[in-house]
Amino acid sequence: MLTPRSWGGRFPLWRPSRMLTRFWFVFLLVLLLLGFGLRWAQLDQRVFWVDEVATAVRIGGYTEAEVVAEVSDGHFRTPGDLRPYIQGPSPRSAQATLQALANSPEHAPLYFLIARQWTALFGRNPESLRSLSVILSLLALPAVYWLCWEWMCSSLAGWLAVGLMASSPLLIAYAQEARPYSLWVLLLVLSGGMLLRSLNTGKAHDWFGYSLSLSLCLYTSLLSIPLAIAQGIYLICLEKGRLTRTVRRGGLAIAASFVSFGPWLWIVVSRWDTLQSNTVWMQQPMGLVERIGIWIYTLSILVFDTPVAPLGTPLSNLQICTSIVILIAFAWAAMGLVRNTSPRIWGFVLALGLPTPLMLMLADLLLGGKRSTAPRYWIPTHVALILIVAGWLGVQAAYKYYPKDWNRRWQKIVAVLLAIALTCSIGNLWRSPRYLKTRNLHNPAIATLINQVPRPRVLAEPTEVYDLISLTQFLKPEVEIQVGEGDRLLQQLRPCQLDTFVLNPSPTLMEQFSSRPGALQEAYVPSRLTADEMALTLWRIVPPNTCSPN
């Protein structure tokens, strides 16, 4: 009797009697429609945080150093004076954009070049930039169906993968970001699909398509490098170490993609010190227990994303238990796929999902730091988990080899996962996930406090320029903004000046304020989940008692 494990080629994993039932058809159609709507909802209301500010600044042809130098002259500005850095016509050439990108070698350039052309057509503003990400995210839905067909010829697996991707709160959140992650998801799926198609057909033009899509993937994220290497190992293992035609063509395709990526790789190597300086946050120490907790959280938010409760509370314990149960379901599906299908099937998702997190975890364990704690770096793993769950249910539905009760049980589990994902995605309509906006999550609350006073003035150091630009999204037009070094700010500050705030002062600036009349008073200091969590604070300058009320 033919079982899934004996399948090693393009054998259709479906039967006419095993197609989508009416329930699954309606359920997945609803997920698809809601996923479409949720990606467009509240697009202009989300916090335009510092990473998105960096996107708009770079495609405008500015470097961070140039923006900081222009703004940090001690002159008073309004929010309208800062917004041209992130919206309006790009005043600089495409060459200036390339130079700005070269000064941030940690970010591969493809998305930013596409975004520049997009804004040239539709305008440079937060809504336009985010709409590009939404469209790229929507294109990934039919692409993942095609990938599943090339992977195991399963219509059911394809539809389930589409449903999971459409409803995932994590992928919906990144679809609303002016960042490269939606493009990365799309190219991960396309390059994976082209690899599988090349294996299935063996045709030269398919291998060329794989090489091209892999090159684009490399030009979207440097973290595609371990994936390309893992896919080469996957091909070698499939052919049991023999130098077959498949290995030769696959190796040539991967080598060609690295050669095409050579120019940017040279920029990365030659500007390694700049890259290290730009990613200094990765090198900050973090305990192993905290890292493990974040790893569990990072995997579970693919379907379960709720506001994180303080540790030790009943709600926190419930969240932890739910996350662990979801991880057990993922692990069970992965083990089922490995035990009951050929290496051609399960080897592909392992080559997709394991290399990036393992590399980041190993770097953290050996060098210290928290590289592996950013959920956006785990996107290949999230795509692999979607394929694992969809593929495992597709395999079970395709064969009478599995008991019907067992099949129904797994259908219920997947239906629950999809329902949880959709519920969390709807809940995120009114909030931004903590992992997404990080330090700028509290911008609306901070801006509300500033806007309440009659003649507000905000002081900040040069390190906070991007945070100020992000904050202008919510500030009223008459707010006065002054950026400069601490000494200069103190020199221009009148002793009895009212309605003056300091945004996220450094310890040095706070010490300088303590040596003058008056005091700094907490206006907004958010609670942190961990001691090193990044979050903006707002402080109010209290005049000395000698000042008159007026």
Coordinates of C-alpha atoms in Angstrom, one line a residue:
M1 CA 0.0 0.0 0.0
L2 CA 1.3 3.5 -0.9
T3 CA 1.9 5.6 2.1
P4 CA 3.1 9.2 2.4
R5 CA 6.6 8.1 3.4
S6 CA 7.1 6.2 0.2
W7 CA 6.3 9.3 -1.9
G8 CA 9.4 11.0 -3.2
G9 CA 8.3 12.8 -6.3
R10 CA 5.4 14.7 -7.9
F11 CA 2.6 12.5 -6.7
P12 CA -0.7 14.3 -6.1
L13 CA -1.5 14.4 -2.5
W14 CA -5.2 14.7 -2.9
R15 CA -8.2 12.7 -4.0
P16 CA -11.5 14.0 -5.6
S17 CA -13.3 12.8 -2.4
R18 CA -10.8 14.6 -0.2
M19 CA -11.1 18.1 -1.6
L20 CA -12.2 21.0 0.7
T21 CA -15.4 20.3 2.5
R22 CA -18.1 23.1 2.5
F23 CA -17.1 24.1 6.0
W24 CA -13.4 24.4 5.2
F25 CA -14.2 26.2 1.9
V26 CA -16.4 28.8 3.7
F27 CA -14.0 29.1 6.7
L28 CA -10.9 29.7 4.5
L29 CA -12.8 32.1 2.3
V30 CA -13.8 34.2 5.3
L31 CA -10.2 34.1 6.5
L32 CA -9.0 35.3 3.2
L33 CA -11.4 38.2 3.0
L34 CA -10.8 39.3 6.6
G35 CA -7.0 39.0 6.1
F36 CA -7.4 41.3 3.1
G37 CA -9.4 43.8 5.0
L38 CA -7.2 43.7 8.1
R39 CA -4.1 44.5 6.1
W40 CA -5.7 47.8 4.9
A41 CA -7.4 48.7 8.2
Q42 CA -6.0 51.6 10.3
L43 CA -3.1 52.0 7.9
D44 CA -2.7 55.7 8.5
Q45 CA -3.3 55.4 12.3
R46 CA -0.4 53.2 13.2
V47 CA 2.7 54.7 14.9
F48 CA 5.2 55.6 12.2
W49 CA 8.1 54.4 14.3
V50 CA 11.9 55.1 14.0
D51 CA 12.6 52.2 11.7
E52 CA 9.9 53.4 9.3
V53 CA 11.3 57.0 9.6
A54 CA 14.7 55.5 8.6
T55 CA 13.0 54.0 5.5
A56 CA 11.5 57.3 4.4
V57 CA 14.7 59.2 5.1
R58 CA 16.8 56.8 3.1
I59 CA 14.6 56.7 0.1
G60 CA 14.6 60.5 0.2
G61 CA 18.3 60.4 -0.3
Y62 CA 19.3 61.5 3.3
T63 CA 21.7 59.9 5.6
E64 CA 21.0 59.8 9.3
A65 CA 24.1 61.9 10.0
E66 CA 22.8 64.6 7.6
V67 CA 19.4 64.8 9.2
V68 CA 20.8 64.9 12.7
A69 CA 23.3 67.6 11.7
E70 CA 20.6 69.8 10.1
V71 CA 18.1 69.5 13.0
S72 CA 20.6 69.7 15.9
D73 CA 21.5 73.4 15.5
G74 CA 19.6 74.6 18.5
H75 CA 17.0 76.5 16.4
F76 CA 13.3 76.2 17.2
R77 CA 11.2 74.1 14.8
T78 CA 7.6 73.0 14.5
P79 CA 6.4 69.5 13.6
G80 CA 5.8 70.7 10.1
D81 CA 9.5 71.6 9.7
L82 CA 10.5 68.0 10.5
R83 CA 7.9 66.1 8.3
P84 CA 9.6 66.9 4.9
Y85 CA 12.2 64.3 5.9
I86 CA 9.5 61.6 5.7
Q87 CA 6.9 62.9 3.3
G88 CA 6.6 65.0 0.2
P89 CA 8.7 64.9 -3.0
S90 CA 12.2 63.4 -2.7
P91 CA 14.5 66.4 -3.2
R92 CA 17.5 64.3 -3.9
S93 CA 18.6 61.9 -6.7
A94 CA 18.6 58.2 -6.8
Q95 CA 22.4 58.3 -6.5
A96 CA 21.9 60.0 -3.1
T97 CA 19.6 57.2 -2.1
L98 CA 22.2 54.6 -3.0
Q99 CA 24.8 56.5 -1.0
A100 CA 22.4 56.7 2.0
L101 CA 21.8 52.9 1.7
A102 CA 25.5 52.3 1.6
N103 CA 25.8 54.0 4.9
S104 CA 23.5 51.4 6.4
P105 CA 25.0 48.2 5.0
E106 CA 23.1 46.0 7.4
H107 CA 20.0 46.7 5.2
A108 CA 20.1 45.2 1.7
P109 CA 18.9 47.7 -0.8
L110 CA 16.2 46.1 -3.0
Y111 CA 13.2 47.1 -0.9
F112 CA 14.3 50.7 -0.6
L113 CA 14.9 51.1 -4.3
I114 CA 11.5 49.7 -5.0
A115 CA 10.0 52.0 -2.4
R116 CA 11.6 55.0 -4.0
Q117 CA 10.1 54.2 -7.3
W118 CA 6.7 53.5 -5.6
T119 CA 6.7 56.9 -3.9
A120 CA 7.7 58.6 -7.1
L121 CA 4.4 57.3 -8.5
F122 CA 2.1 57.6 -5.5
G123 CA 3.8 60.1 -3.2
R124 CA 6.2 59.8 -0.3
N125 CA 4.1 59.6 2.9
P126 CA 3.5 56.9 5.5
E127 CA 0.2 55.7 3.9
S128 CA 1.8 55.3 0.5
L129 CA 4.9 53.4 1.9
R130 CA 2.7 51.1 3.9
S131 CA 0.4 50.4 1.0
L132 CA 3.4 48.9 -0.9
S133 CA 4.0 46.5 2.0
V134 CA 0.3 45.5 2.0
I135 CA 0.3 44.7 -1.7
L136 CA 3.5 42.7 -1.4
S137 CA 1.9 40.8 1.5
L138 CA -1.2 40.0 -0.6
L139 CA 0.9 38.8 -3.5
A140 CA 2.5 36.2 -1.1
L141 CA -0.9 34.5 -0.6
P142 CA -1.3 33.1 -4.2
A143 CA 2.5 32.5 -4.1
V144 CA 2.3 30.2 -1.1
Y145 CA -0.5 28.2 -2.7
W146 CA 1.7 27.6 -5.7
L147 CA 4.6 26.7 -3.5
C148 CA 2.5 24.0 -1.8
W149 CA 1.5 22.6 -5.1
E150 CA 5.1 22.4 -6.2
W151 CA 6.0 21.0 -2.8
M152 CA 3.5 18.2 -2.5
C153 CA 0.8 18.7 -5.1
S154 CA -1.8 19.3 -2.4
S155 CA -4.7 21.6 -3.0
L156 CA -5.8 21.3 0.6
A157 CA -2.3 22.1 1.9
G158 CA -2.2 25.1 -0.4
W159 CA -5.5 26.5 0.9
L160 CA -4.6 25.9 4.5
A161 CA -1.2 27.7 4.0
V162 CA -3.1 30.6 2.4
G163 CA -5.5 30.7 5.4
L164 CA -2.7 30.7 7.9
M165 CA -0.8 33.3 6.1
A166 CA -3.8 35.5 5.6
S167 CA -4.9 35.4 9.2
S168 CA -1.5 35.4 11.0
P169 CA -1.4 38.5 13.4
L170 CA 2.4 38.6 12.9
L171 CA 2.3 38.7 9.1
I172 CA -0.6 41.2 9.1
A173 CA 1.4 43.4 11.5
Y174 CA 4.5 43.4 9.2
A175 CA 2.2 43.9 6.2
Q176 CA 1.5 47.3 7.6
E177 CA 5.1 48.3 8.1
A178 CA 7.1 50.5 5.8
R179 CA 9.9 48.0 6.0
P180 CA 11.3 45.1 3.8
Y181 CA 9.6 42.2 5.6
S182 CA 6.6 41.7 3.3
L183 CA 8.9 41.7 0.3
W184 CA 11.1 39.2 2.1
V185 CA 8.1 36.9 2.8
L186 CA 7.1 37.1 -0.9
L187 CA 10.6 36.3 -2.1
L188 CA 11.2 33.5 0.4
V189 CA 8.0 31.8 -1.0
L190 CA 8.9 32.5 -4.6
S191 CA 12.5 31.3 -4.3
G192 CA 11.4 28.2 -2.4
G193 CA 8.7 27.5 -5.1
M194 CA 11.3 27.9 -7.9
L195 CA 13.7 25.5 -6.1
L196 CA 10.9 22.9 -5.9
R197 CA 9.8 23.5 -9.5
S198 CA 13.4 23.1 -10.6
L199 CA 13.7 19.8 -8.8
N200 CA 10.4 18.6 -10.3
T201 CA 11.1 19.6 -13.9
G202 CA 14.9 19.7 -14.1
K203 CA 14.7 22.4 -16.8
A204 CA 17.4 25.0 -17.2
H205 CA 15.1 27.9 -17.3
D206 CA 13.5 26.9 -14.0
W207 CA 17.0 26.8 -12.4
F208 CA 17.6 30.2 -13.9
G209 CA 14.3 31.4 -12.3
Y210 CA 15.5 29.9 -8.9
S211 CA 18.8 31.7 -9.2
L212 CA 17.1 35.0 -10.0
S213 CA 14.6 34.8 -7.2
L214 CA 17.3 33.8 -4.7
S215 CA 19.4 36.8 -5.8
L216 CA 16.5 39.1 -5.1
C217 CA 16.0 37.4 -1.7
L218 CA 19.7 38.1 -0.9
Y219 CA 19.2 41.7 -2.0
T220 CA 16.3 42.0 0.4
S221 CA 17.8 40.6 3.6
L222 CA 21.4 39.6 4.6
L223 CA 19.7 36.8 6.6
S224 CA 18.9 35.1 3.4
I225 CA 22.6 34.0 3.2
P226 CA 22.3 31.1 5.6
L227 CA 19.1 30.0 3.8
A228 CA 20.9 29.9 0.4
I229 CA 23.7 27.8 2.0
A230 CA 21.1 25.5 3.6
Q231 CA 19.3 24.9 0.4
G232 CA 22.6 23.9 -1.2
I233 CA 23.1 21.3 1.5
Y234 CA 19.5 20.2 1.0
L235 CA 20.2 19.5 -2.6
I236 CA 23.4 17.5 -1.8
C237 CA 21.5 15.4 0.8
L238 CA 18.7 14.7 -1.6
E239 CA 21.2 13.2 -4.0
K240 CA 23.1 11.4 -1.2
G241 CA 26.3 13.3 -1.8
R242 CA 26.6 12.4 -5.4
L243 CA 27.6 15.0 -8.0
T244 CA 24.4 14.5 -10.1
R245 CA 23.0 16.8 -12.7
T246 CA 20.6 18.2 -10.0
V247 CA 23.5 19.1 -7.7
R248 CA 25.5 20.7 -10.5
R249 CA 22.7 22.8 -11.7
G250 CA 21.5 23.7 -8.2
G251 CA 25.1 24.6 -7.1
L252 CA 25.6 26.7 -10.2
A253 CA 22.3 28.5 -9.6
I254 CA 23.2 29.3 -5.9
A255 CA 26.8 30.3 -6.9
A256 CA 25.4 32.7 -9.6
S257 CA 23.1 34.3 -7.0
F258 CA 26.0 34.9 -4.7
V259 CA 28.1 36.3 -7.6
S260 CA 25.2 38.7 -8.4
F261 CA 25.1 39.7 -4.7
G262 CA 28.8 40.3 -4.7
P263 CA 28.6 44.2 -5.1
W264 CA 26.5 44.6 -1.9
L265 CA 28.5 41.9 -0.1
W266 CA 31.6 44.0 -0.8
I267 CA 29.9 47.0 0.7
V268 CA 29.0 45.0 3.8
V269 CA 32.6 43.8 4.2
S270 CA 34.3 47.1 3.5
R271 CA 31.9 48.9 5.9
W272 CA 31.9 46.3 8.6
D273 CA 32.6 48.9 11.3
T274 CA 29.6 50.9 10.2
L275 CA 27.4 47.9 10.3
Q276 CA 28.6 47.0 13.8
S277 CA 28.0 50.6 15.0
N278 CA 24.5 50.6 13.5
T279 CA 23.5 47.3 15.2
V280 CA 25.0 48.0 18.6
W281 CA 21.7 47.1 20.2
M282 CA 22.3 43.5 19.2
Q283 CA 25.4 43.3 21.3
Q284 CA 23.7 44.3 24.6
P285 CA 23.8 41.4 27.1
M286 CA 20.7 39.4 27.9
G287 CA 20.2 36.4 30.2
L288 CA 19.6 33.0 28.8
V289 CA 16.3 32.6 30.6
E290 CA 15.0 35.8 29.1
R291 CA 16.2 34.8 25.6
I292 CA 14.4 31.4 25.9
G293 CA 11.2 33.2 26.9
I294 CA 11.5 35.5 23.9
W295 CA 12.2 32.5 21.6
I296 CA 8.9 30.8 22.7
Y297 CA 7.0 34.1 22.4
T298 CA 8.5 34.7 18.9
L299 CA 7.3 31.3 17.6
S300 CA 3.9 31.5 19.1
I301 CA 3.0 35.0 17.9
L302 CA 2.6 33.5 14.4
V303 CA -1.0 32.7 15.6
F304 CA -1.2 33.9 19.2
D305 CA -0.5 37.6 19.7
T306 CA -2.0 39.4 22.7
P307 CA -0.7 42.2 24.9
V308 CA 2.0 40.7 27.1
A309 CA 1.0 40.7 30.8
P310 CA 3.5 41.3 33.6
L311 CA 5.3 38.1 34.7
G312 CA 3.8 36.2 37.6
T313 CA 0.2 37.4 37.1
P314 CA -2.6 34.8 36.3
L315 CA -3.0 36.3 32.8
S316 CA 0.7 35.9 32.1
N317 CA 0.6 32.3 33.2
L318 CA -2.3 31.7 30.9
Q319 CA -0.4 33.3 28.0
I320 CA 2.7 31.2 28.7
C321 CA 0.6 28.0 28.8
T322 CA -1.2 28.8 25.6
S323 CA 2.1 29.6 23.8
I324 CA 3.6 26.3 25.0
V325 CA 0.5 24.3 23.8
I326 CA 0.8 26.0 20.4
L327 CA 4.5 25.1 20.2
I328 CA 3.7 21.5 21.0
A329 CA 1.2 21.5 18.1
F330 CA 3.9 22.9 15.8
A331 CA 6.4 20.3 17.0
W332 CA 3.9 17.4 16.7
A333 CA 3.1 18.4 13.1
A334 CA 6.8 18.7 12.3
M335 CA 7.6 15.3 13.7
G336 CA 4.6 13.8 11.9
L337 CA 5.9 15.3 8.6
V338 CA 9.4 13.9 9.2
R339 CA 8.2 10.5 10.2
N340 CA 5.6 10.0 7.4
T341 CA 7.0 11.8 4.3
S342 CA 10.2 11.6 2.4
P343 CA 13.3 13.8 2.9
R344 CA 12.3 15.6 -0.2
I345 CA 9.2 17.0 1.7
W346 CA 10.4 17.6 5.2
G347 CA 14.0 18.5 4.3
F348 CA 12.7 21.5 2.4
V349 CA 10.9 23.1 5.4
L350 CA 13.9 22.3 7.7
A351 CA 16.2 24.1 5.2
L352 CA 13.9 27.0 5.2
G353 CA 13.1 27.3 8.9
L354 CA 16.2 26.3 10.9
P355 CA 19.3 28.1 9.5
T356 CA 18.5 31.7 10.5
P357 CA 17.4 31.2 14.1
L358 CA 20.2 28.6 14.7
M359 CA 22.8 31.1 13.4
L360 CA 21.5 33.9 15.6
M361 CA 21.2 31.7 18.7
L362 CA 24.7 30.4 18.3
A363 CA 26.0 33.9 17.9
D364 CA 24.3 35.0 21.0
L365 CA 25.5 32.0 23.0
L366 CA 29.1 32.5 21.9
L367 CA 29.4 36.2 21.6
G368 CA 26.7 37.4 24.0
G369 CA 23.9 39.8 22.9
K370 CA 20.3 39.5 21.8
R371 CA 20.4 39.1 18.0
S372 CA 18.0 36.2 18.2
T373 CA 15.3 38.1 20.1
A374 CA 13.9 40.2 17.2
P375 CA 10.8 38.4 15.8
R376 CA 11.4 39.9 12.3
Y377 CA 14.6 37.9 11.9
W378 CA 12.5 34.7 12.4
I379 CA 10.3 35.3 9.4
P380 CA 11.7 32.3 7.4
T381 CA 10.9 30.1 10.4
H382 CA 7.3 31.5 10.5
V383 CA 6.9 30.7 6.8
A384 CA 8.2 27.2 7.5
L385 CA 5.8 26.7 10.4
I386 CA 2.9 27.6 8.1
L387 CA 4.0 25.0 5.6
I388 CA 4.5 22.4 8.3
V389 CA 1.0 22.7 9.7
A390 CA -0.6 22.9 6.3
G391 CA 1.5 20.1 4.8
W392 CA 0.8 17.7 7.7
L393 CA -2.9 18.1 7.5
G394 CA -2.7 17.8 3.7
V395 CA -0.8 14.5 4.0
Q396 CA -3.4 13.1 6.4
A397 CA -6.3 14.1 4.3
A398 CA -4.8 12.6 1.2
Y399 CA -4.5 9.0 2.4
K400 CA -6.8 6.5 3.9
Y401 CA -3.7 5.2 5.7
Y402 CA -4.7 7.5 8.6
P403 CA -7.7 6.8 10.8
K404 CA -10.7 9.1 10.2
D405 CA -10.9 10.1 13.9
W406 CA -7.2 11.1 13.9
N407 CA -7.8 13.1 10.7
R408 CA -10.8 14.9 12.2
R409 CA -8.8 15.6 15.4
W410 CA -6.1 17.4 13.5
Q411 CA -8.7 19.3 11.5
K412 CA -10.1 20.6 14.7
I413 CA -6.7 21.6 16.0
V414 CA -5.9 23.5 12.8
A415 CA -9.3 25.2 12.9
V416 CA -8.6 26.3 16.5
L417 CA -5.2 27.7 15.4
L418 CA -6.8 29.6 12.6
A419 CA -9.6 30.9 14.8
I420 CA -7.0 32.1 17.4
A421 CA -5.0 33.8 14.7
L422 CA -8.0 35.6 13.4
T423 CA -9.2 36.7 16.8
C424 CA -5.7 38.1 17.7
S425 CA -5.5 39.9 14.3
I426 CA -8.9 41.6 14.9
G427 CA -7.7 42.5 18.4
N428 CA -4.7 44.2 16.9
L429 CA -6.9 46.6 15.1
W430 CA -6.9 48.9 18.1
R431 CA -3.3 48.4 19.2
S432 CA 0.2 48.0 17.9
P433 CA 2.1 44.8 19.0
R434 CA 4.8 45.5 21.5
Y435 CA 7.5 43.7 19.5
L436 CA 6.7 45.8 16.4
K437 CA 6.9 49.5 17.6
T438 CA 9.2 48.9 20.6
R439 CA 10.5 52.3 21.8
N440 CA 7.8 54.3 19.9
L441 CA 4.8 52.3 21.2
H442 CA 3.9 55.1 23.6
N443 CA 4.1 58.0 21.1
P444 CA 0.3 58.7 21.3
A445 CA 0.3 58.9 25.1
I446 CA 3.4 61.1 25.1
A447 CA 2.0 63.4 22.4
T448 CA -1.3 63.7 24.3
L449 CA 0.5 65.1 27.4
I450 CA 2.5 67.6 25.3
N451 CA -0.6 68.8 23.4
Q452 CA -2.6 69.4 26.6
V453 CA -0.5 72.5 27.6
P454 CA -1.1 75.9 26.0
R455 CA 2.4 76.7 24.6
P456 CA 4.4 73.4 24.6
R457 CA 8.1 73.2 24.0
V458 CA 10.0 70.0 23.6
L459 CA 13.8 69.7 24.1
A460 CA 15.8 66.7 23.0
E461 CA 19.4 65.6 22.3
P462 CA 20.7 64.7 18.8
T463 CA 20.3 61.0 19.5
E464 CA 16.5 61.5 19.7
V465 CA 16.0 63.1 16.3
Y466 CA 14.3 60.1 14.6
D467 CA 12.1 59.7 17.7
L468 CA 11.1 63.3 17.4
I469 CA 10.3 62.9 13.7
S470 CA 8.2 59.9 14.6
L471 CA 6.4 61.8 17.4
T472 CA 5.4 64.6 15.0
Q473 CA 2.7 62.3 13.6
F474 CA 0.6 63.1 16.8
L475 CA 1.9 66.6 17.8
K476 CA -0.2 69.7 17.2
P477 CA 1.3 72.2 14.7
E478 CA 2.2 74.9 17.2
V479 CA 4.5 72.7 19.4
E480 CA 8.1 74.2 19.5
I481 CA 10.9 71.7 19.1
Q482 CA 14.5 72.3 19.9
V483 CA 17.4 69.8 19.4
G484 CA 20.9 70.3 20.7
E485 CA 23.6 69.1 23.0
G486 CA 22.8 69.4 26.7
D487 CA 25.0 72.4 27.4
R488 CA 23.4 74.4 24.5
L489 CA 19.9 73.5 25.6
L490 CA 20.6 74.6 29.2
Q491 CA 22.1 77.9 28.0
Q492 CA 19.0 78.8 26.0
L493 CA 16.6 77.7 28.6
R494 CA 15.0 80.6 30.7
P495 CA 14.9 79.8 34.4
C496 CA 11.1 80.4 34.7
Q497 CA 10.1 79.0 31.4
L498 CA 6.8 77.0 31.6
D499 CA 5.3 74.1 29.6
T500 CA 8.7 72.7 28.6
F501 CA 9.3 69.0 28.2
V502 CA 12.5 66.9 27.7
L503 CA 12.1 63.8 25.5
N504 CA 14.1 60.8 26.7
P505 CA 16.9 62.6 28.4
S506 CA 20.2 60.7 28.8
P507 CA 21.7 60.2 32.3
T508 CA 24.3 63.0 31.4
L509 CA 21.6 65.5 30.6
M510 CA 19.6 64.6 33.7
E511 CA 22.7 65.2 35.8
Q512 CA 23.2 68.6 34.1
F513 CA 19.6 69.6 34.9
S514 CA 20.1 68.6 38.5
S515 CA 22.8 71.3 38.8
R516 CA 20.5 74.2 37.9
P517 CA 17.5 75.8 39.6
G518 CA 14.3 73.8 39.2
A519 CA 13.9 70.1 38.6
L520 CA 13.0 67.5 36.1
Q521 CA 9.7 65.8 36.9
E522 CA 8.4 62.5 35.4
A523 CA 5.7 63.2 32.9
Y524 CA 5.5 59.8 31.3
V525 CA 7.7 56.8 32.1
P526 CA 6.1 53.5 30.8
S527 CA 6.6 50.2 32.6
R528 CA 9.0 47.8 31.0
L529 CA 8.8 44.1 30.7
T530 CA 12.5 43.7 31.0
A531 CA 15.1 46.0 32.5
D532 CA 16.7 46.7 29.1
E533 CA 13.5 47.1 27.1
M534 CA 13.6 50.3 25.0
A535 CA 10.9 52.8 25.7
L536 CA 10.7 56.6 25.3
T537 CA 10.2 58.7 28.4
L538 CA 8.9 62.3 28.8
W539 CA 10.1 64.6 31.6
R540 CA 8.7 68.1 32.5
I541 CA 10.9 71.0 33.6
V542 CA 9.5 72.4 36.8
P543 CA 10.6 76.0 37.4
P544 CA 12.1 76.9 40.8
N545 CA 9.9 78.2 43.6
T546 CA 11.3 81.7 43.2
C547 CA 9.4 82.1 39.9
S548 CA 6.1 83.9 39.9
P549 CA 3.0 82.0 38.7
N550 CA 2.9 84.1 35.5

